[in-house]
Amino acid sequence: IMEASIHIACILGEKFSIIAINKRRAGTKWRYVRSLGLSDRMISVIPIEMSVEEMEENVDKLIDSVVRAVNKAKEEGAEVAILGCASMAGYAKEVERRTGVCIVDPIVVGFKIAEVLADIGLSQSKIGSYSTPKGDI
């Protein structure tokens, strides 16, 4: 879901940021974006410092925290923000309404990309990295 969201963010704007749940996740997000060769498109990873439990228990605080983070990302030059945790799913439209920034919800994007690929009959390559192993594994 993260890879699909990053690629969609790059289609929707020149620069993007990821909204993470905490500082500890920031390095992982940067490493992943670098592995895709897209670090020049990412502005920042902005943590909201909330646990998954806290997000589920206090949706208003979650949305307010994400709105603040997205506004910071916008000030830094991001045109698109990716919700960096599945627990943020479902709030993209509200955050977008409050910030004016295009918000990518990875759960929705991941599901819809899979749905489109199935609908048009595309699947991963059968050669190279995704080929069926030959012989004993």
PDB file of C-alpha atoms in Angstrom:
ATOM      1  CA  ILE A   1       0.000   0.000   0.000  1.00  0.00           C
ATOM      2  CA  MET A   2       2.886   2.392   0.645  1.00  0.00           C
ATOM      3  CA  GLU A   3       4.527   1.836  -2.745  1.00  0.00           C
ATOM      4  CA  ALA A   4       1.241   2.366  -4.588  1.00  0.00           C
ATOM      5  CA  SER A   5       0.594   5.530  -2.554  1.00  0.00           C
ATOM      6  CA  ILE A   6       4.041   6.959  -3.253  1.00  0.00           C
ATOM      7  CA  HIS A   7       3.670   6.428  -6.985  1.00  0.00           C
ATOM      8  CA  ILE A   8       0.160   7.926  -6.977  1.00  0.00           C
ATOM      9  CA  ALA A   9       1.451  10.922  -4.980  1.00  0.00           C
ATOM     10  CA  CYS A  10       4.068  11.462  -7.697  1.00  0.00           C
ATOM     11  CA  ILE A  11       1.323  11.425 -10.335  1.00  0.00           C
ATOM     12  CA  LEU A  12      -0.779  13.937  -8.382  1.00  0.00           C
ATOM     13  CA  GLY A  13       1.946  16.466  -7.560  1.00  0.00           C
ATOM     14  CA  GLU A  14       5.626  17.245  -7.920  1.00  0.00           C
ATOM     15  CA  LYS A  15       6.481  17.024  -4.198  1.00  0.00           C
ATOM     16  CA  PHE A  16       4.937  14.996  -1.386  1.00  0.00           C
ATOM     17  CA  SER A  17       5.248  14.404   2.347  1.00  0.00           C
ATOM     18  CA  ILE A  18       4.334  11.415   4.463  1.00  0.00           C
ATOM     19  CA  ILE A  19       2.472  11.829   7.741  1.00  0.00           C
ATOM     20  CA  ALA A  20       3.904   9.249  10.161  1.00  0.00           C
ATOM     21  CA  ILE A  21       2.686   8.134  13.564  1.00  0.00           C
ATOM     22  CA  ASN A  22       5.991   8.910  15.298  1.00  0.00           C
ATOM     23  CA  LYS A  23       9.614   9.993  14.812  1.00  0.00           C
ATOM     24  CA  ARG A  24      10.807   6.398  14.965  1.00  0.00           C
ATOM     25  CA  ARG A  25       8.953   5.628  11.706  1.00  0.00           C
ATOM     26  CA  ALA A  26      10.506   8.564   9.810  1.00  0.00           C
ATOM     27  CA  GLY A  27      13.773   6.787   8.978  1.00  0.00           C
ATOM     28  CA  THR A  28      11.928   3.761   7.650  1.00  0.00           C
ATOM     29  CA  LYS A  29       9.798   5.949   5.389  1.00  0.00           C
ATOM     30  CA  TRP A  30      12.877   7.786   4.047  1.00  0.00           C
ATOM     31  CA  ARG A  31      14.708   4.481   3.388  1.00  0.00           C
ATOM     32  CA  TYR A  32      11.721   3.069   1.544  1.00  0.00           C
ATOM     33  CA  VAL A  33      11.289   6.159  -0.654  1.00  0.00           C
ATOM     34  CA  ARG A  34      15.052   6.111  -1.414  1.00  0.00           C
ATOM     35  CA  SER A  35      14.790   2.432  -2.398  1.00  0.00           C
ATOM     36  CA  LEU A  36      12.195   3.452  -5.005  1.00  0.00           C
ATOM     37  CA  GLY A  37      14.502   6.164  -6.343  1.00  0.00           C
ATOM     38  CA  LEU A  38      12.018   8.899  -5.438  1.00  0.00           C
ATOM     39  CA  SER A  39      13.674  10.724  -2.534  1.00  0.00           C
ATOM     40  CA  ASP A  40      14.043  13.847  -4.700  1.00  0.00           C
ATOM     41  CA  ARG A  41      10.239  14.037  -4.820  1.00  0.00           C
ATOM     42  CA  MET A  42       9.687  13.730  -1.057  1.00  0.00           C
ATOM     43  CA  ILE A  43       9.793  16.900   1.039  1.00  0.00           C
ATOM     44  CA  SER A  44       9.479  15.431   4.527  1.00  0.00           C
ATOM     45  CA  VAL A  45       8.147  12.838   6.924  1.00  0.00           C
ATOM     46  CA  ILE A  46       6.157  14.571   9.634  1.00  0.00           C
ATOM     47  CA  PRO A  47       5.285  12.601  12.794  1.00  0.00           C
ATOM     48  CA  ILE A  48       2.103  13.220  14.747  1.00  0.00           C
ATOM     49  CA  GLU A  49       3.358  11.370  17.863  1.00  0.00           C
ATOM     50  CA  MET A  50       0.238   9.300  18.523  1.00  0.00           C
ATOM     51  CA  SER A  51      -0.037   5.584  19.169  1.00  0.00           C
ATOM     52  CA  VAL A  52      -2.436   3.447  17.138  1.00  0.00           C
ATOM     53  CA  GLU A  53      -4.475   2.952  20.305  1.00  0.00           C
ATOM     54  CA  GLU A  54      -4.690   6.691  20.877  1.00  0.00           C
ATOM     55  CA  MET A  55      -5.715   7.286  17.262  1.00  0.00           C
ATOM     56  CA  GLU A  56      -8.559   4.806  17.596  1.00  0.00           C
ATOM     57  CA  GLU A  57      -9.708   6.251  20.921  1.00  0.00           C
ATOM     58  CA  ASN A  58      -9.551   9.936  19.972  1.00  0.00           C
ATOM     59  CA  VAL A  59     -10.456  10.507  16.331  1.00  0.00           C
ATOM     60  CA  ASP A  60     -10.840  14.281  16.772  1.00  0.00           C
ATOM     61  CA  LYS A  61      -7.283  14.537  18.122  1.00  0.00           C
ATOM     62  CA  LEU A  62      -6.061  12.320  15.277  1.00  0.00           C
ATOM     63  CA  ILE A  63      -7.655  14.495  12.604  1.00  0.00           C
ATOM     64  CA  ASP A  64      -6.443  17.724  14.250  1.00  0.00           C
ATOM     65  CA  SER A  65      -2.908  16.293  14.490  1.00  0.00           C
ATOM     66  CA  VAL A  66      -2.904  15.197  10.864  1.00  0.00           C
ATOM     67  CA  VAL A  67      -4.259  18.598   9.765  1.00  0.00           C
ATOM     68  CA  ARG A  68      -1.410  20.353  11.624  1.00  0.00           C
ATOM     69  CA  ALA A  69       1.146  17.996  10.069  1.00  0.00           C
ATOM     70  CA  VAL A  70      -0.263  18.470   6.573  1.00  0.00           C
ATOM     71  CA  ASN A  71      -0.254  22.242   6.981  1.00  0.00           C
ATOM     72  CA  LYS A  72       3.411  22.015   7.982  1.00  0.00           C
ATOM     73  CA  ALA A  73       4.104  19.848   4.926  1.00  0.00           C
ATOM     74  CA  LYS A  74       2.343  22.425   2.746  1.00  0.00           C
ATOM     75  CA  GLU A  75       4.510  25.216   4.211  1.00  0.00           C
ATOM     76  CA  GLU A  76       7.584  23.099   3.352  1.00  0.00           C
ATOM     77  CA  GLY A  77       6.435  22.804  -0.265  1.00  0.00           C
ATOM     78  CA  ALA A  78       4.494  19.534  -0.380  1.00  0.00           C
ATOM     79  CA  GLU A  79       1.632  19.440  -2.867  1.00  0.00           C
ATOM     80  CA  VAL A  80       0.436  15.995  -1.771  1.00  0.00           C
ATOM     81  CA  ALA A  81       0.444  14.246   1.609  1.00  0.00           C
ATOM     82  CA  ILE A  82       0.310  10.516   2.212  1.00  0.00           C
ATOM     83  CA  LEU A  83      -1.316   9.165   5.364  1.00  0.00           C
ATOM     84  CA  GLY A  84       1.523   7.016   6.674  1.00  0.00           C
ATOM     85  CA  CYS A  85      -0.427   4.558   8.822  1.00  0.00           C
ATOM     86  CA  ALA A  86      -3.409   2.340   8.085  1.00  0.00           C
ATOM     87  CA  SER A  87      -5.013   3.633  11.306  1.00  0.00           C
ATOM     88  CA  MET A  88      -5.364   7.027   9.579  1.00  0.00           C
ATOM     89  CA  ALA A  89      -7.521   5.467   6.860  1.00  0.00           C
ATOM     90  CA  GLY A  90     -10.893   7.013   6.209  1.00  0.00           C
ATOM     91  CA  TYR A  91     -10.001  10.590   7.133  1.00  0.00           C
ATOM     92  CA  ALA A  92      -8.415  11.802   3.881  1.00  0.00           C
ATOM     93  CA  LYS A  93     -11.421  13.795   2.657  1.00  0.00           C
ATOM     94  CA  GLU A  94     -11.803  15.666   5.962  1.00  0.00           C
ATOM     95  CA  VAL A  95      -8.090  16.485   6.111  1.00  0.00           C
ATOM     96  CA  GLU A  96      -8.130  17.574   2.464  1.00  0.00           C
ATOM     97  CA  ARG A  97     -11.176  19.774   3.109  1.00  0.00           C
ATOM     98  CA  ARG A  98      -9.440  21.453   6.055  1.00  0.00           C
ATOM     99  CA  THR A  99      -6.027  21.920   4.409  1.00  0.00           C
ATOM    100  CA  GLY A 100      -6.598  22.206   0.667  1.00  0.00           C
ATOM    101  CA  VAL A 101      -3.835  19.632   0.146  1.00  0.00           C
ATOM    102  CA  CYS A 102      -4.382  16.483  -1.910  1.00  0.00           C
ATOM    103  CA  ILE A 103      -4.378  13.584   0.600  1.00  0.00           C
ATOM    104  CA  VAL A 104      -3.547  10.002  -0.376  1.00  0.00           C
ATOM    105  CA  ASP A 105      -5.157   7.295   1.756  1.00  0.00           C
ATOM    106  CA  PRO A 106      -2.948   4.193   1.298  1.00  0.00           C
ATOM    107  CA  ILE A 107      -5.725   1.729   2.121  1.00  0.00           C
ATOM    108  CA  VAL A 108      -8.014   3.121  -0.574  1.00  0.00           C
ATOM    109  CA  VAL A 109      -5.185   3.529  -3.110  1.00  0.00           C
ATOM    110  CA  GLY A 110      -3.784   0.038  -2.485  1.00  0.00           C
ATOM    111  CA  PHE A 111      -7.197  -1.570  -2.830  1.00  0.00           C
ATOM    112  CA  LYS A 112      -8.151   0.414  -5.945  1.00  0.00           C
ATOM    113  CA  ILE A 113      -4.818  -0.279  -7.671  1.00  0.00           C
ATOM    114  CA  ALA A 114      -5.305  -4.009  -7.026  1.00  0.00           C
ATOM    115  CA  GLU A 115      -8.889  -3.763  -8.295  1.00  0.00           C
ATOM    116  CA  VAL A 116      -7.857  -1.954 -11.495  1.00  0.00           C
ATOM    117  CA  LEU A 117      -5.076  -4.451 -12.190  1.00  0.00           C
ATOM    118  CA  ALA A 118      -7.535  -7.333 -11.759  1.00  0.00           C
ATOM    119  CA  ASP A 119     -10.171  -5.611 -13.934  1.00  0.00           C
ATOM    120  CA  ILE A 120      -7.772  -5.065 -16.849  1.00  0.00           C
ATOM    121  CA  GLY A 121      -6.055  -8.425 -16.468  1.00  0.00           C
ATOM    122  CA  LEU A 122      -2.583  -7.233 -15.472  1.00  0.00           C
ATOM    123  CA  SER A 123      -0.380  -9.005 -12.962  1.00  0.00           C
ATOM    124  CA  GLN A 124       3.269  -8.932 -11.961  1.00  0.00           C
ATOM    125  CA  SER A 125       5.930  -9.901 -14.480  1.00  0.00           C
ATOM    126  CA  LYS A 126       6.541 -13.618 -14.898  1.00  0.00           C
ATOM    127  CA  ILE A 127      10.237 -13.077 -15.657  1.00  0.00           C
ATOM    128  CA  GLY A 128      13.120 -11.696 -13.600  1.00  0.00           C
ATOM    129  CA  SER A 129      12.535 -10.899  -9.924  1.00  0.00           C
ATOM    130  CA  TYR A 130       8.964 -12.223  -9.880  1.00  0.00           C
ATOM    131  CA  SER A 131       9.504 -15.383 -11.929  1.00  0.00           C
ATOM    132  CA  THR A 132       8.557 -18.774 -10.572  1.00  0.00           C
ATOM    133  CA  PRO A 133      11.570 -20.366  -8.854  1.00  0.00           C
ATOM    134  CA  LYS A 134      13.119 -23.255 -10.743  1.00  0.00           C
ATOM    135  CA  GLY A 135      14.132 -26.441  -8.939  1.00  0.00           C
ATOM    136  CA  ASP A 136      14.344 -26.760  -5.184  1.00  0.00           C
ATOM    137  CA  ILE A 137      13.830 -23.718  -3.053  1.00  0.00           C
TER     138      ILE A 137
END
